[in-house]
């Protein structure tokens, strides 16, 4: 995205005004998100209708005046026996079958019980809590 200019915003002079503006901007985003969610729900309903209808008519796709839709099927892996899967991963060292993500809740529980986990450390994230007054 070279050449895309980053928009600058006018930041209010006082922190109180910043808090108020942050609240207004968040409310605006949430209202917009509600509209997006409604459009997305209609989109999902249309997709589901097409998926349910096309196989019955033995067609793989359909075209309108501006778009063509094709129903595509694919196999998605799903673990049915986690113990067997983990045993296989451990035995064959096939860790590429796993995604690299910590179970945050499990780590926090262990830390609260005073346990250390080799290779894992805390990373401090700073955020803002916003509430209407």
PDB file of N, CA and C in Angstrom, residues 35-106:
ATOM      1  N   UNK A  35     -24.796  -1.628  11.546  1.00  0.00           N
ATOM      2  CA  UNK A  35     -25.232  -1.660  10.145  1.00  0.00           C
ATOM      3  C   UNK A  35     -24.468  -2.723   9.362  1.00  0.00           C
ATOM      4  N   UNK A  36     -23.159  -2.792   9.583  1.00  0.00           N
ATOM      5  CA  UNK A  36     -22.333  -3.792   8.906  1.00  0.00           C
ATOM      6  C   UNK A  36     -22.804  -5.197   9.285  1.00  0.00           C
ATOM      7  N   UNK A  37     -23.102  -5.420  10.554  1.00  0.00           N
ATOM      8  CA  UNK A  37     -23.573  -6.731  11.016  1.00  0.00           C
ATOM      9  C   UNK A  37     -24.883  -7.118  10.334  1.00  0.00           C
ATOM     10  N   UNK A  38     -25.779  -6.135  10.153  1.00  0.00           N
ATOM     11  CA  UNK A  38     -27.058  -6.412   9.485  1.00  0.00           C
ATOM     12  C   UNK A  38     -26.839  -6.789   8.020  1.00  0.00           C
ATOM     13  N   UNK A  39     -25.947  -6.075   7.350  1.00  0.00           N
ATOM     14  CA  UNK A  39     -25.636  -6.389   5.952  1.00  0.00           C
ATOM     15  C   UNK A  39     -24.970  -7.768   5.867  1.00  0.00           C
ATOM     16  N   UNK A  40     -24.080  -8.054   6.805  1.00  0.00           N
ATOM     17  CA  UNK A  40     -23.403  -9.348   6.828  1.00  0.00           C
ATOM     18  C   UNK A  40     -24.405 -10.481   7.056  1.00  0.00           C
ATOM     19  N   UNK A  41     -25.397 -10.265   7.913  1.00  0.00           N
ATOM     20  CA  UNK A  41     -26.415 -11.285   8.164  1.00  0.00           C
ATOM     21  C   UNK A  41     -27.196 -11.593   6.890  1.00  0.00           C
ATOM     22  N   UNK A  42     -27.537 -10.550   6.114  1.00  0.00           N
ATOM     23  CA  UNK A  42     -28.232 -10.772   4.850  1.00  0.00           C
ATOM     24  C   UNK A  42     -27.328 -11.525   3.870  1.00  0.00           C
ATOM     25  N   UNK A  43     -26.063 -11.147   3.835  1.00  0.00           N
ATOM     26  CA  UNK A  43     -25.090 -11.825   2.970  1.00  0.00           C
ATOM     27  C   UNK A  43     -25.010 -13.316   3.310  1.00  0.00           C
ATOM     28  N   UNK A  44     -24.929 -13.637   4.601  1.00  0.00           N
ATOM     29  CA  UNK A  44     -24.871 -15.036   5.033  1.00  0.00           C
ATOM     30  C   UNK A  44     -26.140 -15.783   4.656  1.00  0.00           C
ATOM     31  N   UNK A  45     -27.290 -15.141   4.822  1.00  0.00           N
ATOM     32  CA  UNK A  45     -28.571 -15.774   4.470  1.00  0.00           C
ATOM     33  C   UNK A  45     -28.627 -16.080   2.978  1.00  0.00           C
ATOM     34  N   UNK A  46     -28.165 -15.143   2.159  1.00  0.00           N
ATOM     35  CA  UNK A  46     -28.148 -15.368   0.709  1.00  0.00           C
ATOM     36  C   UNK A  46     -27.199 -16.505   0.333  1.00  0.00           C
ATOM     37  N   UNK A  47     -26.014 -16.532   0.947  1.00  0.00           N
ATOM     38  CA  UNK A  47     -25.052 -17.614   0.679  1.00  0.00           C
ATOM     39  C   UNK A  47     -25.662 -18.965   1.054  1.00  0.00           C
ATOM     40  N   UNK A  48     -26.273 -19.020   2.235  1.00  0.00           N
ATOM     41  CA  UNK A  48     -26.873 -20.279   2.700  1.00  0.00           C
ATOM     42  C   UNK A  48     -27.993 -20.713   1.769  1.00  0.00           C
ATOM     43  N   UNK A  49     -28.804 -19.779   1.316  1.00  0.00           N
ATOM     44  CA  UNK A  49     -29.889 -20.097   0.386  1.00  0.00           C
ATOM     45  C   UNK A  49     -29.326 -20.675  -0.917  1.00  0.00           C
ATOM     46  N   UNK A  50     -28.284 -20.054  -1.430  1.00  0.00           N
ATOM     47  CA  UNK A  50     -27.674 -20.544  -2.669  1.00  0.00           C
ATOM     48  C   UNK A  50     -27.085 -21.940  -2.460  1.00  0.00           C
ATOM     49  N   UNK A  51     -26.395 -22.152  -1.357  1.00  0.00           N
ATOM     50  CA  UNK A  51     -25.807 -23.463  -1.067  1.00  0.00           C
ATOM     51  C   UNK A  51     -26.891 -24.527  -0.973  1.00  0.00           C
ATOM     52  N   UNK A  52     -27.993 -24.199  -0.304  1.00  0.00           N
ATOM     53  CA  UNK A  52     -29.071 -25.168  -0.124  1.00  0.00           C
ATOM     54  C   UNK A  52     -29.856 -25.413  -1.410  1.00  0.00           C
ATOM     55  N   UNK A  53     -29.941 -24.425  -2.266  1.00  0.00           N
ATOM     56  CA  UNK A  53     -30.771 -24.519  -3.468  1.00  0.00           C
ATOM     57  C   UNK A  53     -30.033 -25.111  -4.659  1.00  0.00           C
ATOM     58  N   UNK A  54     -28.808 -24.688  -4.900  1.00  0.00           N
ATOM     59  CA  UNK A  54     -28.074 -25.140  -6.091  1.00  0.00           C
ATOM     60  C   UNK A  54     -27.890 -26.658  -6.190  1.00  0.00           C
ATOM     61  N   UNK A  55     -27.456 -27.354  -5.137  1.00  0.00           N
ATOM     62  CA  UNK A  55     -27.274 -28.801  -5.293  1.00  0.00           C
ATOM     63  C   UNK A  55     -28.557 -29.527  -5.712  1.00  0.00           C
ATOM     64  N   UNK A  56     -29.695 -29.021  -5.261  1.00  0.00           N
ATOM     65  CA  UNK A  56     -30.967 -29.650  -5.612  1.00  0.00           C
ATOM     66  C   UNK A  56     -31.256 -29.522  -7.102  1.00  0.00           C
ATOM     67  N   UNK A  57     -30.791 -28.449  -7.695  1.00  0.00           N
ATOM     68  CA  UNK A  57     -31.029 -28.266  -9.127  1.00  0.00           C
ATOM     69  C   UNK A  57     -29.884 -28.829  -9.964  1.00  0.00           C
ATOM     70  N   UNK A  58     -28.939 -29.480  -9.309  1.00  0.00           N
ATOM     71  CA  UNK A  58     -27.795 -30.122  -9.955  1.00  0.00           C
ATOM     72  C   UNK A  58     -26.942 -29.145 -10.758  1.00  0.00           C
ATOM     73  N   UNK A  59     -26.885 -27.901 -10.335  1.00  0.00           N
ATOM     74  CA  UNK A  59     -26.036 -26.907 -10.979  1.00  0.00           C
ATOM     75  C   UNK A  59     -24.895 -26.567 -10.027  1.00  0.00           C
ATOM     76  N   UNK A  60     -23.761 -26.204 -10.575  1.00  0.00           N
ATOM     77  CA  UNK A  60     -22.641 -25.840  -9.712  1.00  0.00           C
ATOM     78  C   UNK A  60     -22.569 -24.336  -9.507  1.00  0.00           C
ATOM     79  N   UNK A  61     -23.318 -23.583 -10.306  1.00  0.00           N
ATOM     80  CA  UNK A  61     -23.279 -22.138 -10.177  1.00  0.00           C
ATOM     81  C   UNK A  61     -24.460 -21.503 -10.875  1.00  0.00           C
ATOM     82  N   UNK A  62     -24.591 -20.210 -10.671  1.00  0.00           N
ATOM     83  CA  UNK A  62     -25.669 -19.464 -11.295  1.00  0.00           C
ATOM     84  C   UNK A  62     -25.163 -18.040 -11.540  1.00  0.00           C
ATOM     85  N   UNK A  63     -25.659 -17.418 -12.601  1.00  0.00           N
ATOM     86  CA  UNK A  63     -25.231 -16.062 -12.930  1.00  0.00           C
ATOM     87  C   UNK A  63     -26.422 -15.121 -12.963  1.00  0.00           C
ATOM     88  N   UNK A  64     -26.187 -13.922 -12.490  1.00  0.00           N
ATOM     89  CA  UNK A  64     -27.170 -12.851 -12.599  1.00  0.00           C
ATOM     90  C   UNK A  64     -26.679 -11.865 -13.641  1.00  0.00           C
ATOM     91  N   UNK A  65     -27.139 -10.640 -13.558  1.00  0.00           N
ATOM     92  CA  UNK A  65     -26.708  -9.620 -14.512  1.00  0.00           C
ATOM     93  C   UNK A  65     -25.323  -9.068 -14.190  1.00  0.00           C
ATOM     94  N   UNK A  66     -24.938  -9.074 -12.896  1.00  0.00           N
ATOM     95  CA  UNK A  66     -23.651  -8.491 -12.512  1.00  0.00           C
ATOM     96  C   UNK A  66     -22.678  -9.470 -11.846  1.00  0.00           C
ATOM     97  N   UNK A  67     -23.136 -10.661 -11.503  1.00  0.00           N
ATOM     98  CA  UNK A  67     -22.252 -11.573 -10.777  1.00  0.00           C
ATOM     99  C   UNK A  67     -22.579 -13.031 -11.071  1.00  0.00           C
ATOM    100  N   UNK A  68     -21.579 -13.879 -10.888  1.00  0.00           N
ATOM    101  CA  UNK A  68     -21.737 -15.324 -10.995  1.00  0.00           C
ATOM    102  C   UNK A  68     -21.318 -15.920  -9.666  1.00  0.00           C
ATOM    103  N   UNK A  69     -22.108 -16.877  -9.190  1.00  0.00           N
ATOM    104  CA  UNK A  69     -21.833 -17.559  -7.935  1.00  0.00           C
ATOM    105  C   UNK A  69     -21.615 -19.036  -8.233  1.00  0.00           C
ATOM    106  N   UNK A  70     -20.563 -19.590  -7.651  1.00  0.00           N
ATOM    107  CA  UNK A  70     -20.281 -21.012  -7.786  1.00  0.00           C
ATOM    108  C   UNK A  70     -20.195 -21.604  -6.386  1.00  0.00           C
ATOM    109  N   UNK A  71     -20.825 -22.751  -6.188  1.00  0.00           N
ATOM    110  CA  UNK A  71     -20.729 -23.439  -4.902  1.00  0.00           C
ATOM    111  C   UNK A  71     -19.456 -24.279  -4.935  1.00  0.00           C
ATOM    112  N   UNK A  72     -18.574 -24.030  -3.972  1.00  0.00           N
ATOM    113  CA  UNK A  72     -17.291 -24.712  -3.904  1.00  0.00           C
ATOM    114  C   UNK A  72     -17.264 -25.567  -2.641  1.00  0.00           C
ATOM    115  N   UNK A  73     -16.837 -26.805  -2.778  1.00  0.00           N
ATOM    116  CA  UNK A  73     -16.698 -27.672  -1.605  1.00  0.00           C
ATOM    117  C   UNK A  73     -15.219 -27.984  -1.407  1.00  0.00           C
ATOM    118  N   UNK A  74     -14.818 -28.107  -0.151  1.00  0.00           N
ATOM    119  CA  UNK A  74     -13.439 -28.463   0.171  1.00  0.00           C
ATOM    120  C   UNK A  74     -13.424 -29.226   1.480  1.00  0.00           C
ATOM    121  N   UNK A  75     -12.421 -30.062   1.628  1.00  0.00           N
ATOM    122  CA  UNK A  75     -12.258 -30.812   2.867  1.00  0.00           C
ATOM    123  C   UNK A  75     -11.487 -29.961   3.872  1.00  0.00           C
ATOM    124  N   UNK A  76     -12.006 -29.889   5.103  1.00  0.00           N
ATOM    125  CA  UNK A  76     -11.378 -29.141   6.179  1.00  0.00           C
ATOM    126  C   UNK A  76     -10.994 -30.133   7.276  1.00  0.00           C
ATOM    127  N   UNK A  77      -9.722 -30.123   7.698  1.00  0.00           N
ATOM    128  CA  UNK A  77      -9.314 -31.078   8.735  1.00  0.00           C
ATOM    129  C   UNK A  77     -10.000 -30.800  10.072  1.00  0.00           C
ATOM    130  N   UNK A  78     -10.363 -31.892  10.751  1.00  0.00           N
ATOM    131  CA  UNK A  78     -11.016 -31.782  12.052  1.00  0.00           C
ATOM    132  C   UNK A  78     -10.526 -32.936  12.911  1.00  0.00           C
ATOM    133  N   UNK A  79     -10.065 -32.642  14.118  1.00  0.00           N
ATOM    134  CA  UNK A  79      -9.564 -33.682  15.015  1.00  0.00           C
ATOM    135  C   UNK A  79     -10.736 -34.368  15.690  1.00  0.00           C
ATOM    136  N   UNK A  80     -10.766 -35.700  15.596  1.00  0.00           N
ATOM    137  CA  UNK A  80     -11.823 -36.474  16.276  1.00  0.00           C
ATOM    138  C   UNK A  80     -11.301 -37.094  17.561  1.00  0.00           C
ATOM    139  N   UNK A  81      -9.997 -37.356  17.637  1.00  0.00           N
ATOM    140  CA  UNK A  81      -9.388 -37.973  18.820  1.00  0.00           C
ATOM    141  C   UNK A  81      -8.135 -37.182  19.176  1.00  0.00           C
ATOM    142  N   UNK A  82      -8.277 -36.212  20.083  1.00  0.00           N
ATOM    143  CA  UNK A  82      -7.155 -35.337  20.437  1.00  0.00           C
ATOM    144  C   UNK A  82      -5.996 -36.108  21.044  1.00  0.00           C
ATOM    145  N   UNK A  83      -6.274 -37.109  21.879  1.00  0.00           N
ATOM    146  CA  UNK A  83      -5.189 -37.883  22.486  1.00  0.00           C
ATOM    147  C   UNK A  83      -4.349 -38.566  21.417  1.00  0.00           C
ATOM    148  N   UNK A  84      -5.007 -39.197  20.457  1.00  0.00           N
ATOM    149  CA  UNK A  84      -4.281 -39.869  19.373  1.00  0.00           C
ATOM    150  C   UNK A  84      -3.508 -38.857  18.529  1.00  0.00           C
ATOM    151  N   UNK A  85      -4.127 -37.716  18.287  1.00  0.00           N
ATOM    152  CA  UNK A  85      -3.476 -36.675  17.489  1.00  0.00           C
ATOM    153  C   UNK A  85      -2.216 -36.158  18.190  1.00  0.00           C
ATOM    154  N   UNK A  86      -2.340 -35.812  19.488  1.00  0.00           N
ATOM    155  CA  UNK A  86      -1.185 -35.304  20.233  1.00  0.00           C
ATOM    156  C   UNK A  86      -0.085 -36.367  20.325  1.00  0.00           C
ATOM    157  N   UNK A  87      -0.465 -37.619  20.483  1.00  0.00           N
ATOM    158  CA  UNK A  87       0.509 -38.708  20.535  1.00  0.00           C
ATOM    159  C   UNK A  87       1.284 -38.773  19.214  1.00  0.00           C
ATOM    160  N   UNK A  88       0.573 -38.642  18.102  1.00  0.00           N
ATOM    161  CA  UNK A  88       1.202 -38.658  16.779  1.00  0.00           C
ATOM    162  C   UNK A  88       2.151 -37.463  16.614  1.00  0.00           C
ATOM    163  N   UNK A  89       1.694 -36.274  17.000  1.00  0.00           N
ATOM    164  CA  UNK A  89       2.516 -35.065  16.876  1.00  0.00           C
ATOM    165  C   UNK A  89       3.780 -35.214  17.704  1.00  0.00           C
ATOM    166  N   UNK A  90       3.650 -35.691  18.933  1.00  0.00           N
ATOM    167  CA  UNK A  90       4.785 -35.852  19.825  1.00  0.00           C
ATOM    168  C   UNK A  90       5.762 -36.913  19.307  1.00  0.00           C
ATOM    169  N   UNK A  91       5.226 -38.038  18.872  1.00  0.00           N
ATOM    170  CA  UNK A  91       6.063 -39.154  18.406  1.00  0.00           C
ATOM    171  C   UNK A  91       6.827 -38.791  17.138  1.00  0.00           C
ATOM    172  N   UNK A  92       6.164 -38.120  16.211  1.00  0.00           N
ATOM    173  CA  UNK A  92       6.786 -37.800  14.918  1.00  0.00           C
ATOM    174  C   UNK A  92       7.413 -36.407  14.890  1.00  0.00           C
ATOM    175  N   UNK A  93       7.264 -35.657  16.013  1.00  0.00           N
ATOM    176  CA  UNK A  93       7.752 -34.280  16.094  1.00  0.00           C
ATOM    177  C   UNK A  93       7.189 -33.432  14.944  1.00  0.00           C
ATOM    178  N   UNK A  94       5.924 -33.680  14.621  1.00  0.00           N
ATOM    179  CA  UNK A  94       5.238 -32.956  13.541  1.00  0.00           C
ATOM    180  C   UNK A  94       4.499 -31.742  14.110  1.00  0.00           C
ATOM    181  N   UNK A  95       5.253 -30.855  14.742  1.00  0.00           N
ATOM    182  CA  UNK A  95       4.650 -29.698  15.390  1.00  0.00           C
ATOM    183  C   UNK A  95       4.096 -28.690  14.382  1.00  0.00           C
ATOM    184  N   UNK A  96       4.434 -28.867  13.111  1.00  0.00           N
ATOM    185  CA  UNK A  96       3.878 -27.993  12.071  1.00  0.00           C
ATOM    186  C   UNK A  96       2.373 -28.211  11.906  1.00  0.00           C
ATOM    187  N   UNK A  97       1.845 -29.290  12.484  1.00  0.00           N
ATOM    188  CA  UNK A  97       0.408 -29.549  12.433  1.00  0.00           C
ATOM    189  C   UNK A  97      -0.363 -28.671  13.426  1.00  0.00           C
ATOM    190  N   UNK A  98       0.362 -28.001  14.302  1.00  0.00           N
ATOM    191  CA  UNK A  98      -0.265 -27.163  15.324  1.00  0.00           C
ATOM    192  C   UNK A  98      -0.069 -25.691  14.985  1.00  0.00           C
ATOM    193  N   UNK A  99      -0.989 -24.856  15.451  1.00  0.00           N
ATOM    194  CA  UNK A  99      -0.825 -23.418  15.312  1.00  0.00           C
ATOM    195  C   UNK A  99      -0.067 -22.903  16.529  1.00  0.00           C
ATOM    196  N   UNK A 100       0.736 -21.883  16.339  1.00  0.00           N
ATOM    197  CA  UNK A 100       1.535 -21.345  17.430  1.00  0.00           C
ATOM    198  C   UNK A 100       0.748 -20.295  18.193  1.00  0.00           C
ATOM    199  N   UNK A 101       0.053 -20.752  19.223  1.00  0.00           N
ATOM    200  CA  UNK A 101      -0.716 -19.828  20.054  1.00  0.00           C
ATOM    201  C   UNK A 101      -0.833 -20.414  21.446  1.00  0.00           C
ATOM    202  N   UNK A 102      -0.601 -19.583  22.432  1.00  0.00           N
ATOM    203  CA  UNK A 102      -0.720 -20.018  23.821  1.00  0.00           C
ATOM    204  C   UNK A 102      -2.176 -20.030  24.262  1.00  0.00           C
ATOM    205  N   UNK A 103      -2.486 -20.947  25.143  1.00  0.00           N
ATOM    206  CA  UNK A 103      -3.771 -20.919  25.827  1.00  0.00           C
ATOM    207  C   UNK A 103      -3.632 -19.920  26.968  1.00  0.00           C
ATOM    208  N   UNK A 104      -4.024 -18.678  26.732  1.00  0.00           N
ATOM    209  CA  UNK A 104      -3.788 -17.585  27.674  1.00  0.00           C
ATOM    210  C   UNK A 104      -4.367 -17.870  29.058  1.00  0.00           C
ATOM    211  N   UNK A 105      -5.567 -18.413  29.107  1.00  0.00           N
ATOM    212  CA  UNK A 105      -6.207 -18.703  30.397  1.00  0.00           C
ATOM    213  C   UNK A 105      -5.413 -19.753  31.173  1.00  0.00           C
ATOM    214  N   UNK A 106      -4.978 -20.803  30.484  1.00  0.00           N
ATOM    215  CA  UNK A 106      -4.207 -21.871  31.142  1.00  0.00           C
ATOM    216  C   UNK A 106      -2.879 -21.338  31.680  1.00  0.00           C
TER     217      UNK A 106
END
